[in-house]
PDB file of C-alpha atoms and ligand atoms in Angstrom:
ATOM      1  CA  MET A   1      60.011-112.569 143.283  1.00  0.00           C
ATOM      2  CA  ILE A   2      62.140-109.440 143.544  1.00  0.00           C
ATOM      3  CA  VAL A   3      65.902-109.970 143.416  1.00  0.00           C
ATOM      4  CA  ALA A   4      68.297-107.095 144.189  1.00  0.00           C
ATOM      5  CA  ILE A   5      71.874-107.469 142.945  1.00  0.00           C
ATOM      6  CA  ASP A   6      74.292-104.762 144.081  1.00  0.00           C
ATOM      7  CA  GLY A   7      78.046-104.313 144.106  1.00  0.00           C
ATOM      8  CA  PRO A   8      80.899-102.243 142.681  1.00  0.00           C
ATOM      9  CA  SER A   9      81.824-102.032 138.982  1.00  0.00           C
ATOM     10  CA  GLY A  10      83.367-105.034 137.293  1.00  0.00           C
ATOM     11  CA  THR A  11      82.061-107.673 139.712  1.00  0.00           C
ATOM     12  CA  GLY A  12      79.874-109.261 137.028  1.00  0.00           C
ATOM     13  CA  LYS A  13      76.553-107.722 138.109  1.00  0.00           C
ATOM     14  CA  SER A  14      75.147-107.180 134.610  1.00  0.00           C
ATOM     15  CA  SER A  15      76.158-110.508 133.095  1.00  0.00           C
ATOM     16  CA  THR A  16      74.970-112.370 136.184  1.00  0.00           C
ATOM     17  CA  SER A  17      71.682-110.476 136.524  1.00  0.00           C
ATOM     18  CA  LYS A  18      70.769-110.924 132.847  1.00  0.00           C
ATOM     19  CA  ALA A  19      71.582-114.630 132.881  1.00  0.00           C
ATOM     20  CA  VAL A  20      69.685-115.284 136.131  1.00  0.00           C
ATOM     21  CA  ALA A  21      66.633-113.384 134.846  1.00  0.00           C
ATOM     22  CA  ALA A  22      66.701-115.214 131.488  1.00  0.00           C
ATOM     23  CA  GLN A  23      67.102-118.606 133.155  1.00  0.00           C
ATOM     24  CA  LEU A  24      64.238-118.043 135.608  1.00  0.00           C
ATOM     25  CA  GLY A  25      61.892-116.199 133.224  1.00  0.00           C
ATOM     26  CA  LEU A  26      62.083-112.949 135.225  1.00  0.00           C
ATOM     27  CA  SER A  27      62.255-109.348 133.993  1.00  0.00           C
ATOM     28  CA  TYR A  28      65.537-107.448 134.314  1.00  0.00           C
ATOM     29  CA  LEU A  29      66.390-103.840 135.128  1.00  0.00           C
ATOM     30  CA  ASP A  30      69.845-102.267 134.711  1.00  0.00           C
ATOM     31  CA  THR A  31      69.685 -99.205 136.983  1.00  0.00           C
ATOM     32  CA  GLY A  32      73.217 -98.114 136.058  1.00  0.00           C
ATOM     33  CA  ALA A  33      71.948 -97.691 132.479  1.00  0.00           C
ATOM     34  CA  GLN A  34      69.299 -95.261 133.774  1.00  0.00           C
ATOM     35  CA  TYR A  35      71.908 -93.092 135.526  1.00  0.00           C
ATOM     36  CA  ARG A  36      74.063 -93.301 132.416  1.00  0.00           C
ATOM     37  CA  ALA A  37      71.131 -92.271 130.177  1.00  0.00           C
ATOM     38  CA  MET A  38      70.418 -89.270 132.411  1.00  0.00           C
ATOM     39  CA  THR A  39      74.128 -88.348 132.239  1.00  0.00           C
ATOM     40  CA  TRP A  40      74.235 -88.727 128.443  1.00  0.00           C
ATOM     41  CA  TRP A  41      71.138 -86.547 128.076  1.00  0.00           C
ATOM     42  CA  MET A  42      72.753 -83.861 130.254  1.00  0.00           C
ATOM     43  CA  LEU A  43      76.023 -83.952 128.310  1.00  0.00           C
ATOM     44  CA  THR A  44      74.220 -83.662 124.979  1.00  0.00           C
ATOM     45  CA  ASN A  45      71.932 -80.876 126.214  1.00  0.00           C
ATOM     46  CA  GLY A  46      74.652 -78.546 127.426  1.00  0.00           C
ATOM     47  CA  ILE A  47      74.218 -79.121 131.165  1.00  0.00           C
ATOM     48  CA  ASP A  48      77.396 -78.410 133.134  1.00  0.00           C
ATOM     49  CA  VAL A  49      77.903 -81.737 134.935  1.00  0.00           C
ATOM     50  CA  SER A  50      80.363 -80.170 137.362  1.00  0.00           C
ATOM     51  CA  ASP A  51      77.543 -77.990 138.732  1.00  0.00           C
ATOM     52  CA  ALA A  52      75.215 -79.882 141.112  1.00  0.00           C
ATOM     53  CA  SER A  53      72.543 -77.184 141.037  1.00  0.00           C
ATOM     54  CA  GLU A  54      72.403 -77.261 137.217  1.00  0.00           C
ATOM     55  CA  ILE A  55      72.129 -81.064 137.347  1.00  0.00           C
ATOM     56  CA  ALA A  56      69.360 -80.862 139.956  1.00  0.00           C
ATOM     57  CA  ALA A  57      67.397 -78.297 137.929  1.00  0.00           C
ATOM     58  CA  ALA A  58      67.593 -80.443 134.756  1.00  0.00           C
ATOM     59  CA  SER A  59      66.953 -83.807 136.447  1.00  0.00           C
ATOM     60  CA  GLY A  60      63.194 -83.771 135.856  1.00  0.00           C
ATOM     61  CA  LYS A  61      63.410 -83.040 132.139  1.00  0.00           C
ATOM     62  CA  PRO A  62      64.360 -86.158 130.148  1.00  0.00           C
ATOM     63  CA  ALA A  63      62.009 -89.101 129.792  1.00  0.00           C
ATOM     64  CA  ILE A  64      64.162 -92.102 130.686  1.00  0.00           C
ATOM     65  CA  VAL A  65      62.598 -95.336 129.432  1.00  0.00           C
ATOM     66  CA  SER A  66      64.023 -98.780 130.227  1.00  0.00           C
ATOM     67  CA  GLY A  67      63.120-102.106 128.670  1.00  0.00           C
ATOM     68  CA  THR A  68      63.053-105.127 130.985  1.00  0.00           C
ATOM     69  CA  ASP A  69      63.859-107.978 128.586  1.00  0.00           C
ATOM     70  CA  PRO A  70      67.075-109.653 129.827  1.00  0.00           C
ATOM     71  CA  GLU A  71      67.890-110.766 126.250  1.00  0.00           C
ATOM     72  CA  ALA A  72      67.647-107.212 124.832  1.00  0.00           C
ATOM     73  CA  PRO A  73      67.639-104.529 127.542  1.00  0.00           C
ATOM     74  CA  ALA A  74      66.728-101.241 125.834  1.00  0.00           C
ATOM     75  CA  ILE A  75      67.288 -97.736 127.207  1.00  0.00           C
ATOM     76  CA  SER A  76      66.281 -94.370 125.809  1.00  0.00           C
ATOM     77  CA  ALA A  77      66.360 -90.709 126.809  1.00  0.00           C
ATOM     78  CA  ASP A  78      63.653 -88.461 125.363  1.00  0.00           C
ATOM     79  CA  GLY A  79      62.909 -91.063 122.714  1.00  0.00           C
ATOM     80  CA  ALA A  80      66.522 -91.387 121.513  1.00  0.00           C
ATOM     81  CA  ASP A  81      68.160 -94.818 121.753  1.00  0.00           C
ATOM     82  CA  ALA A  82      70.856 -94.425 124.431  1.00  0.00           C
ATOM     83  CA  SER A  83      72.187 -97.997 124.521  1.00  0.00           C
ATOM     84  CA  GLY A  84      75.380 -97.197 122.539  1.00  0.00           C
ATOM     85  CA  PRO A  85      76.253 -93.708 123.813  1.00  0.00           C
ATOM     86  CA  ILE A  86      75.839 -94.580 127.513  1.00  0.00           C
ATOM     87  CA  ARG A  87      78.907 -96.845 127.304  1.00  0.00           C
ATOM     88  CA  THR A  88      81.308 -94.130 126.115  1.00  0.00           C
ATOM     89  CA  GLN A  89      84.232 -92.947 128.222  1.00  0.00           C
ATOM     90  CA  GLU A  90      82.699 -89.476 128.429  1.00  0.00           C
ATOM     91  CA  VAL A  91      79.540 -90.797 130.095  1.00  0.00           C
ATOM     92  CA  THR A  92      81.443 -93.230 132.338  1.00  0.00           C
ATOM     93  CA  SER A  93      83.621 -90.381 133.630  1.00  0.00           C
ATOM     94  CA  ALA A  94      80.661 -88.103 134.402  1.00  0.00           C
ATOM     95  CA  VAL A  95      78.081 -90.577 135.736  1.00  0.00           C
ATOM     96  CA  SER A  96      79.209 -90.638 139.389  1.00  0.00           C
ATOM     97  CA  ALA A  97      78.882 -86.851 139.687  1.00  0.00           C
ATOM     98  CA  VAL A  98      75.404 -86.890 138.157  1.00  0.00           C
ATOM     99  CA  SER A  99      74.186 -89.857 140.212  1.00  0.00           C
ATOM    100  CA  ALA A 100      75.350 -88.242 143.470  1.00  0.00           C
ATOM    101  CA  VAL A 101      72.785 -85.446 143.117  1.00  0.00           C
ATOM    102  CA  PRO A 102      69.740 -86.187 145.364  1.00  0.00           C
ATOM    103  CA  GLU A 103      67.179 -84.861 142.827  1.00  0.00           C
ATOM    104  CA  VAL A 104      68.529 -87.281 140.196  1.00  0.00           C
ATOM    105  CA  ARG A 105      68.380 -90.168 142.650  1.00  0.00           C
ATOM    106  CA  SER A 106      64.835 -89.515 143.829  1.00  0.00           C
ATOM    107  CA  ARG A 107      63.575 -89.215 140.240  1.00  0.00           C
ATOM    108  CA  ILE A 108      65.300 -92.423 139.101  1.00  0.00           C
ATOM    109  CA  THR A 109      64.442 -94.327 142.304  1.00  0.00           C
ATOM    110  CA  GLU A 110      60.764 -93.604 141.659  1.00  0.00           C
ATOM    111  CA  LEU A 111      61.069 -94.941 138.098  1.00  0.00           C
ATOM    112  CA  GLN A 112      62.782 -98.079 139.414  1.00  0.00           C
ATOM    113  CA  ARG A 113      60.056 -98.744 142.000  1.00  0.00           C
ATOM    114  CA  THR A 114      57.322 -98.307 139.385  1.00  0.00           C
ATOM    115  CA  ILE A 115      59.043-100.733 137.002  1.00  0.00           C
ATOM    116  CA  ALA A 116      59.620-103.313 139.772  1.00  0.00           C
ATOM    117  CA  ALA A 117      55.994-103.064 140.951  1.00  0.00           C
ATOM    118  CA  GLY A 118      54.717-103.605 137.398  1.00  0.00           C
ATOM    119  CA  ALA A 119      56.925-106.591 136.562  1.00  0.00           C
ATOM    120  CA  GLU A 120      54.641-109.584 136.401  1.00  0.00           C
ATOM    121  CA  GLY A 121      56.251-112.745 137.702  1.00  0.00           C
ATOM    122  CA  GLY A 122      59.205-110.920 139.217  1.00  0.00           C
ATOM    123  CA  ILE A 123      62.336-109.014 138.345  1.00  0.00           C
ATOM    124  CA  VAL A 124      66.087-108.949 138.850  1.00  0.00           C
ATOM    125  CA  VAL A 125      67.231-105.376 139.556  1.00  0.00           C
ATOM    126  CA  GLU A 126      70.939-104.594 139.504  1.00  0.00           C
ATOM    127  CA  GLY A 127      72.658-101.490 140.847  1.00  0.00           C
ATOM    128  CA  ARG A 128      74.375 -99.979 143.856  1.00  0.00           C
ATOM    129  CA  ASP A 129      71.577 -99.134 146.314  1.00  0.00           C
ATOM    130  CA  ILE A 130      68.792-101.539 145.355  1.00  0.00           C
ATOM    131  CA  GLY A 131      68.912-103.641 148.539  1.00  0.00           C
ATOM    132  CA  THR A 132      69.505-100.678 150.847  1.00  0.00           C
ATOM    133  CA  THR A 133      67.216 -97.984 149.411  1.00  0.00           C
ATOM    134  CA  VAL A 134      65.235 -98.737 146.258  1.00  0.00           C
ATOM    135  CA  LEU A 135      63.722-102.120 147.177  1.00  0.00           C
ATOM    136  CA  PRO A 136      64.502-102.763 150.852  1.00  0.00           C
ATOM    137  CA  ASP A 137      61.819-105.499 150.964  1.00  0.00           C
ATOM    138  CA  ALA A 138      63.332-107.511 148.086  1.00  0.00           C
ATOM    139  CA  ASP A 139      62.874-111.279 148.467  1.00  0.00           C
ATOM    140  CA  LEU A 140      66.578-111.828 147.896  1.00  0.00           C
ATOM    141  CA  LYS A 141      69.519-109.418 148.126  1.00  0.00           C
ATOM    142  CA  VAL A 142      72.900-110.337 146.691  1.00  0.00           C
ATOM    143  CA  PHE A 143      76.060-108.242 147.013  1.00  0.00           C
ATOM    144  CA  LEU A 144      78.754-109.168 144.488  1.00  0.00           C
ATOM    145  CA  THR A 145      82.424-108.400 145.182  1.00  0.00           C
ATOM    146  CA  ALA A 146      85.747-109.251 143.474  1.00  0.00           C
ATOM    147  CA  SER A 147      89.375-108.233 143.901  1.00  0.00           C
ATOM    148  CA  ALA A 148      90.422-104.942 142.304  1.00  0.00           C
ATOM    149  CA  GLU A 149      92.710-106.874 139.924  1.00  0.00           C
ATOM    150  CA  ALA A 150      89.982-109.249 138.757  1.00  0.00           C
ATOM    151  CA  ARG A 151      87.542-106.402 138.211  1.00  0.00           C
ATOM    152  CA  ALA A 152      90.023-104.357 136.171  1.00  0.00           C
ATOM    153  CA  ALA A 153      90.974-107.412 134.102  1.00  0.00           C
ATOM    154  CA  ARG A 154      87.305-108.098 133.289  1.00  0.00           C
ATOM    155  CA  ARG A 155      86.572-104.497 132.397  1.00  0.00           C
ATOM    156  CA  SER A 156      89.634-104.029 130.214  1.00  0.00           C
ATOM    157  CA  GLY A 157      88.891-107.361 128.519  1.00  0.00           C
ATOM    158  CA  GLU A 158      85.513-105.930 127.495  1.00  0.00           C
ATOM    159  CA  LEU A 159      87.108-103.022 125.629  1.00  0.00           C
ATOM    160  CA  LYS A 160      88.200-104.374 122.255  1.00  0.00           C
ATOM    161  CA  ASP A 161      89.121-102.728 118.958  1.00  0.00           C
ATOM    162  CA  LYS A 162      87.475-103.694 115.653  1.00  0.00           C
ATOM    163  CA  ASP A 163      89.819-106.678 115.236  1.00  0.00           C
ATOM    164  CA  GLY A 164      88.916-107.972 118.692  1.00  0.00           C
ATOM    165  CA  LYS A 165      92.223-106.900 120.291  1.00  0.00           C
ATOM    166  CA  ALA A 166      92.070-105.610 123.884  1.00  0.00           C
ATOM    167  CA  VAL A 167      92.699-101.871 123.895  1.00  0.00           C
ATOM    168  CA  ALA A 168      92.498-100.828 127.541  1.00  0.00           C
ATOM    169  CA  ASP A 169      95.474-100.254 129.765  1.00  0.00           C
ATOM    170  CA  LEU A 170      95.003-102.488 132.846  1.00  0.00           C
ATOM    171  CA  ALA A 171      96.534-100.082 135.382  1.00  0.00           C
ATOM    172  CA  ALA A 172      94.527 -97.143 134.048  1.00  0.00           C
ATOM    173  CA  THR A 173      91.307 -99.225 134.119  1.00  0.00           C
ATOM    174  CA  GLN A 174      91.991-100.257 137.729  1.00  0.00           C
ATOM    175  CA  GLN A 175      92.567 -96.643 138.711  1.00  0.00           C
ATOM    176  CA  ALA A 176      89.390 -95.436 136.969  1.00  0.00           C
ATOM    177  CA  LEU A 177      87.314 -98.171 138.651  1.00  0.00           C
ATOM    178  CA  ALA A 178      88.759 -97.314 142.068  1.00  0.00           C
ATOM    179  CA  GLN A 179      87.926 -93.652 141.536  1.00  0.00           C
ATOM    180  CA  ARG A 180      84.315 -94.386 140.524  1.00  0.00           C
ATOM    181  CA  ASP A 181      83.795 -96.787 143.458  1.00  0.00           C
ATOM    182  CA  LYS A 182      85.203 -94.221 145.878  1.00  0.00           C
ATOM    183  CA  ALA A 183      82.802 -91.572 144.557  1.00  0.00           C
ATOM    184  CA  ASP A 184      79.839 -94.015 144.598  1.00  0.00           C
ATOM    185  CA  SER A 185      80.606 -95.279 148.145  1.00  0.00           C
ATOM    186  CA  SER A 186      81.309 -91.918 149.741  1.00  0.00           C
ATOM    187  CA  ARG A 187      78.402 -89.847 148.402  1.00  0.00           C
ATOM    188  CA  LYS A 188      75.768 -88.736 150.929  1.00  0.00           C
ATOM    189  CA  ALA A 189      72.673 -89.847 148.949  1.00  0.00           C
ATOM    190  CA  SER A 190      72.229 -93.652 149.103  1.00  0.00           C
ATOM    191  CA  PRO A 191      75.868 -94.690 148.659  1.00  0.00           C
ATOM    192  CA  LEU A 192      77.071 -98.054 147.353  1.00  0.00           C
ATOM    193  CA  LYS A 193      76.773-100.283 150.421  1.00  0.00           C
ATOM    194  CA  LYS A 194      75.978-103.896 151.246  1.00  0.00           C
ATOM    195  CA  ALA A 195      72.547-104.253 152.879  1.00  0.00           C
ATOM    196  CA  ASP A 196      72.753-105.970 156.284  1.00  0.00           C
ATOM    197  CA  ASP A 197      70.581-108.824 155.021  1.00  0.00           C
ATOM    198  CA  ALA A 198      72.352-109.275 151.648  1.00  0.00           C
ATOM    199  CA  VAL A 199      74.237-112.466 150.781  1.00  0.00           C
ATOM    200  CA  GLU A 200      77.792-111.557 149.762  1.00  0.00           C
ATOM    201  CA  VAL A 201      79.301-113.519 146.872  1.00  0.00           C
ATOM    202  CA  ASP A 202      83.003-113.031 146.092  1.00  0.00           C
ATOM    203  CA  THR A 203      83.319-113.677 142.338  1.00  0.00           C
ATOM    204  CA  THR A 204      87.131-113.351 142.105  1.00  0.00           C
ATOM    205  CA  GLU A 205      87.789-117.067 141.591  1.00  0.00           C
ATOM    206  CA  LEU A 206      84.448-117.961 139.991  1.00  0.00           C
ATOM    207  CA  THR A 207      83.415-118.232 136.347  1.00  0.00           C
ATOM    208  CA  LEU A 208      80.259-116.442 135.219  1.00  0.00           C
ATOM    209  CA  GLU A 209      78.483-119.822 135.035  1.00  0.00           C
ATOM    210  CA  GLN A 210      79.392-120.558 138.662  1.00  0.00           C
ATOM    211  CA  VAL A 211      78.142-117.155 139.871  1.00  0.00           C
ATOM    212  CA  VAL A 212      74.881-117.603 137.937  1.00  0.00           C
ATOM    213  CA  GLU A 213      74.391-121.087 139.389  1.00  0.00           C
ATOM    214  CA  CYS A 214      75.012-119.752 142.890  1.00  0.00           C
ATOM    215  CA  VAL A 215      72.485-116.903 142.506  1.00  0.00           C
ATOM    216  CA  VAL A 216      69.868-119.165 140.875  1.00  0.00           C
ATOM    217  CA  THR A 217      70.161-121.507 143.882  1.00  0.00           C
ATOM    218  CA  LEU A 218      69.734-118.547 146.252  1.00  0.00           C
ATOM    219  CA  VAL A 219      66.610-117.426 144.346  1.00  0.00           C
ATOM    220  CA  GLU A 220      65.140-120.941 144.497  1.00  0.00           C
ATOM    221  CA  GLN A 221      65.803-121.065 148.252  1.00  0.00           C
ATOM    222  CA  ALA A 222      64.132-117.667 148.730  1.00  0.00           C
ATOM    223  CA  ALA A 223      61.020-118.605 146.700  1.00  0.00           C
TER     224      ALA A 223
HETATM  225  O1  C5P B  14      76.471-100.238 136.785  1.00  0.00           O
HETATM  226  P1  C5P B  14      77.109 -99.123 135.999  1.00  0.00           P
HETATM  227  O2  C5P B  14      78.605 -99.154 136.029  1.00  0.00           O
HETATM  228  O3  C5P B  14      76.583 -98.997 134.613  1.00  0.00           O
HETATM  229  O4  C5P B  14      76.653 -97.798 136.767  1.00  0.00           O
HETATM  230  C1  C5P B  14      77.075 -96.532 136.349  1.00  0.00           C
HETATM  231  C2  C5P B  14      77.022 -95.556 137.516  1.00  0.00           C
HETATM  232  O5  C5P B  14      75.665 -95.289 137.859  1.00  0.00           O
HETATM  233  C3  C5P B  14      77.677 -95.980 138.817  1.00  0.00           C
HETATM  234  O6  C5P B  14      79.076 -95.745 138.814  1.00  0.00           O
HETATM  235  C4  C5P B  14      76.960 -95.106 139.833  1.00  0.00           C
HETATM  236  O7  C5P B  14      77.518 -93.805 139.856  1.00  0.00           O
HETATM  237  C5  C5P B  14      75.554 -94.985 139.235  1.00  0.00           C
HETATM  238  N1  C5P B  14      74.597 -95.903 139.863  1.00  0.00           N
HETATM  239  C6  C5P B  14      74.037 -95.538 141.057  1.00  0.00           C
HETATM  240  N2  C5P B  14      73.056 -96.293 141.626  1.00  0.00           N
HETATM  241  C7  C5P B  14      72.642 -97.419 141.035  1.00  0.00           C
HETATM  242  C8  C5P B  14      73.223 -97.841 139.815  1.00  0.00           C
HETATM  243  C9  C5P B  14      74.235 -97.064 139.253  1.00  0.00           C
HETATM  244  O8  C5P B  14      74.399 -94.510 141.617  1.00  0.00           O
HETATM  245  N3  C5P B  14      71.652 -98.127 141.595  1.00  0.00           N
END
């Protein structure tokens, strides 16, 4: 059972994919984390991420290793744990430029296909181009959407200070998300796009539990 879950940022892809995989005993792969780990490695190794040819030349260097446990998804670059640093603002701002470079995409796509092929019992793979490019023969393809307001509210709610107070500015978050989606949807190499045979689920008015229930039902129907 191979399940592809795509969609723009803030639609609930990660939370949904992890919960569906855990509930059904499937493996889980966060492909955004792989692009983020590549970006983090480039930033910490002095690669100029505004220069596509420098990015392309460096794209084969780091070993990017992903865990597939939905309860504890690990990610490392050249043996260094990347799970904290890949969520920083610096990486988030640079990741679209790095992931638009075809050499980066072909390297990471190959990794993704190898992981999916080796996942015994099946896997939930989340990203932007899983249904269209990485795993076009997936047993089920889901495309999650949500209004720009709902997505920004979810994302800014995730950014808390040490006392648990929300720290993000909603308007700025919405603008940053829109910018990243525009870059991800308009790039030439496998842009963010709904596959023709994907089931679209609008999560704007749904709780996480409702989205998970909906996707679990779709998986059971596809089995
Ligand atoms: O899902 P997440 O927000 O962590 O993804 C970070 C970035 O990685 C996206 O904005 C996009 O540029 C890139 N990405 C991609 N293809 C995927 C998954 C993520 O280009 N399959």
